[in-house]
Short mmCIF file of N, CA and C in Angstrom, two decimals:
data_model
loop_
_atom_site.label_atom_id
_atom_site.label_comp_id
_atom_site.label_asym_id
_atom_site.label_seq_id
_atom_site.Cartn_x
_atom_site.Cartn_y
_atom_site.Cartn_z
N UNK A 17 -3.48 65.09 120.34
CA UNK A 17 -3.01 65.70 118.55
C UNK A 17 -3.19 64.30 117.94
N UNK A 18 -1.95 62.79 117.98
CA UNK A 18 -2.11 62.13 116.74
C UNK A 18 -3.58 61.52 116.64
N UNK A 19 -4.17 61.68 117.41
CA UNK A 19 -6.09 61.04 116.41
C UNK A 19 -6.29 62.16 115.84
N UNK A 20 -6.06 63.10 115.90
CA UNK A 20 -7.08 64.95 115.35
C UNK A 20 -5.87 64.15 113.86
N UNK A 21 -4.92 63.90 113.76
CA UNK A 21 -4.04 64.08 112.17
C UNK A 21 -4.44 62.62 112.10
N UNK A 22 -4.71 61.41 112.78
CA UNK A 22 -5.67 60.38 111.77
C UNK A 22 -6.66 60.48 111.70
N UNK A 23 -7.86 61.20 111.60
CA UNK A 23 -8.72 61.53 111.58
C UNK A 23 -8.65 62.35 110.43
N UNK A 24 -8.07 63.60 110.43
CA UNK A 24 -7.46 63.94 109.20
C UNK A 24 -6.77 63.39 107.86
N UNK A 25 -6.46 62.41 108.68
CA UNK A 25 -5.55 61.64 106.81
C UNK A 25 -6.78 60.74 106.38
N UNK A 26 -7.32 60.02 107.34
CA UNK A 26 -8.60 59.34 107.15
C UNK A 26 -9.52 60.23 106.05
N UNK A 27 -10.04 61.57 106.64
CA UNK A 27 -10.81 62.54 105.83
C UNK A 27 -10.28 62.19 104.45
N UNK A 28 -9.09 63.27 104.35
CA UNK A 28 -8.02 62.96 103.34
C UNK A 28 -8.19 61.88 102.72
N UNK A 29 -7.66 61.19 102.95
CA UNK A 29 -7.48 59.65 101.52
C UNK A 29 -9.37 59.59 100.85
N UNK A 30 -10.25 59.45 102.39
CA UNK A 30 -11.32 59.43 101.29
C UNK A 30 -11.54 60.00 100.29
N UNK A 31 -11.58 61.24 100.74
CA UNK A 31 -11.49 62.20 99.49
C UNK A 31 -11.18 62.22 98.73
N UNK A 32 -9.93 61.75 98.63
CA UNK A 32 -8.83 61.59 97.42
C UNK A 32 -9.80 60.71 96.84
N UNK A 33 -9.52 59.23 97.64
CA UNK A 33 -10.74 58.19 96.44
C UNK A 33 -11.82 58.65 96.17
N UNK A 34 -12.84 59.37 96.52
CA UNK A 34 -13.90 59.64 95.62
C UNK A 34 -13.38 60.69 94.91
N UNK A 35 -12.57 61.72 94.49
CA UNK A 35 -12.02 62.29 93.51
C UNK A 35 -11.56 60.95 92.30
N UNK A 36 -11.16 60.28 92.88
CA UNK A 36 -9.94 59.51 91.75
C UNK A 36 -11.13 58.66 91.37
N UNK A 37 -11.96 58.29 91.91
CA UNK A 37 -13.26 57.32 90.98
C UNK A 37 -14.11 58.16 90.56
N UNK A 38 -14.54 59.23 90.39
CA UNK A 38 -15.34 59.93 90.20
C UNK A 38 -14.13 60.70 88.32
N UNK A 39 -13.02 60.82 88.67
CA UNK A 39 -11.90 61.08 86.91
C UNK A 39 -12.24 59.47 86.37
N UNK A 40 -12.79 58.77 87.20
CA UNK A 40 -12.60 57.33 86.19
C UNK A 40 -13.63 56.67 85.61
N UNK A 41 -15.40 57.33 86.02
CA UNK A 41 -16.43 57.67 86.04
C UNK A 41 -16.57 58.27 84.40
N UNK A 42 -15.81 59.64 84.84
CA UNK A 42 -16.07 60.79 83.84
C UNK A 42 -15.08 60.14 82.55
N UNK A 43 -14.14 59.17 82.46
CA UNK A 43 -13.13 59.28 81.87
C UNK A 43 -14.15 58.28 80.78
N UNK A 44 -14.30 56.90 81.41
CA UNK A 44 -15.05 55.66 81.64
C UNK A 44 -16.98 56.19 80.41
N UNK A 45 -17.06 57.37 80.93
CA UNK A 45 -18.42 57.76 80.09
C UNK A 45 -17.51 58.22 78.97
N UNK A 46 -16.88 59.50 78.31
CA UNK A 46 -16.32 59.77 77.06
C UNK A 46 -15.69 58.94 76.62
N UNK A 47 -15.33 57.90 76.99
CA UNK A 47 -14.64 57.02 76.01
C UNK A 47 -15.54 56.32 75.29
N UNK A 48 -16.65 55.96 75.65
CA UNK A 48 -17.77 55.67 75.11
C UNK A 48 -18.43 56.32 74.04
N UNK A 49 -18.80 57.11 73.89
CA UNK A 49 -18.60 58.64 73.22
C UNK A 49 -17.88 58.12 71.80
N UNK A 50 -16.48 57.94 72.14
CA UNK A 50 -15.79 58.13 70.19
C UNK A 50 -15.93 56.64 70.32
N UNK A 51 -16.08 56.81 68.49
CA UNK A 51 -16.58 55.66 67.87
C UNK A 51 -15.52 54.25 67.76
N UNK A 52 -15.66 52.85 67.62
CA UNK A 52 -14.30 52.66 67.98
C UNK A 52 -13.88 51.88 66.59
N UNK A 53 -12.81 52.09 65.31
CA UNK A 53 -12.75 51.72 64.27
C UNK A 53 -13.01 50.22 63.95
N UNK A 54 -13.45 50.11 62.56
CA UNK A 54 -14.29 48.56 62.66
C UNK A 54 -12.76 48.02 62.66
N UNK A 55 -13.10 46.30 63.01
CA UNK A 55 -12.42 45.49 63.77
C UNK A 55 -12.26 44.78 61.82
N UNK A 56 -13.23 44.00 61.09
CA UNK A 56 -13.03 43.29 59.95
C UNK A 56 -12.03 43.60 59.02
N UNK A 57 -11.74 45.25 59.08
CA UNK A 57 -10.74 45.87 57.65
C UNK A 57 -9.79 45.61 57.56
N UNK A 58 -9.16 45.55 56.81
CA UNK A 58 -8.05 45.52 56.38
C UNK A 58 -7.61 47.20 56.69
N UNK A 59 -6.65 47.58 57.12
CA UNK A 59 -6.18 48.89 56.97
C UNK A 59 -5.66 49.37 56.10
N UNK A 60 -6.38 50.77 55.82
CA UNK A 60 -5.86 51.25 54.25
C UNK A 60 -4.13 52.34 54.31
N UNK A 61 -3.91 51.53 52.69
CA UNK A 61 -2.42 52.18 53.35
C UNK A 61 -2.78 53.84 52.65
N UNK A 62 -1.71 54.46 52.66
CA UNK A 62 -1.66 56.51 52.51
C UNK A 62 -2.37 56.42 51.07
N UNK A 63 -1.03 55.68 50.30
CA UNK A 63 -1.91 55.96 48.81
C UNK A 63 -3.20 55.19 48.11
N UNK A 64 -3.42 55.16 49.09
CA UNK A 64 -4.75 54.44 48.75
C UNK A 64 -6.39 55.35 49.10
N UNK A 65 -5.78 56.37 50.26
CA UNK A 65 -6.75 57.35 51.39
C UNK A 65 -7.06 58.57 50.07
N UNK A 66 -8.56 58.61 50.20
CA UNK A 66 -9.05 59.46 49.04
C UNK A 66 -9.44 61.54 50.00
N UNK A 67 -9.42 62.11 49.33
CA UNK A 67 -9.60 63.28 50.24
C UNK A 67 -9.85 63.60 51.29
N UNK A 68 -11.45 62.18 51.54
CA UNK A 68 -11.91 61.94 53.29
C UNK A 68 -10.46 61.57 54.60
N UNK A 69 -9.53 60.99 54.06
CA UNK A 69 -9.38 59.63 54.48
C UNK A 69 -10.00 58.99 55.07
N UNK A 70 -11.07 58.78 54.42
CA UNK A 70 -11.81 57.20 54.77
C UNK A 70 -11.15 56.05 53.79
N UNK A 71 -11.15 56.63 52.84
CA UNK A 71 -10.67 55.46 51.49
C UNK A 71 -10.95 56.02 50.25
N UNK A 72 -10.59 55.15 49.29
CA UNK A 72 -10.77 55.42 47.38
C UNK A 72 -12.14 56.46 47.09
N UNK A 73 -11.95 57.69 46.82
CA UNK A 73 -13.51 58.16 46.91
C UNK A 73 -14.02 57.26 45.10
N UNK A 74 -15.05 57.40 45.45
CA UNK A 74 -15.92 56.19 44.25
C UNK A 74 -15.59 57.56 42.74
N UNK A 75 -15.13 56.68 41.44
CA UNK A 75 -15.38 56.87 40.43
C UNK A 75 -15.95 57.85 39.91
N UNK A 76 -16.22 59.05 39.33
CA UNK A 76 -17.09 59.66 38.59
C UNK A 76 -17.67 59.49 37.09
N UNK A 77 -18.80 59.06 37.75
CA UNK A 77 -19.16 59.12 36.06
C UNK A 77 -19.44 60.28 35.73
N UNK A 78 -19.24 60.49 34.27
CA UNK A 78 -19.57 61.08 32.70
C UNK A 78 -18.91 61.34 32.07
#
């Protein structure tokens, strides 16, 4: 009886590890899609943000 339980436990652990590896691969792939913010720029102050949330808008000419 204990041999059957040992075999079932090993199979459960193997399946669980495979599932965890799959989740890690999925999360790593989706992280690569997201854009990384530029490192060389200083963070903007909230007063410096334009309506697009990126930075000051260019002055309008005319």
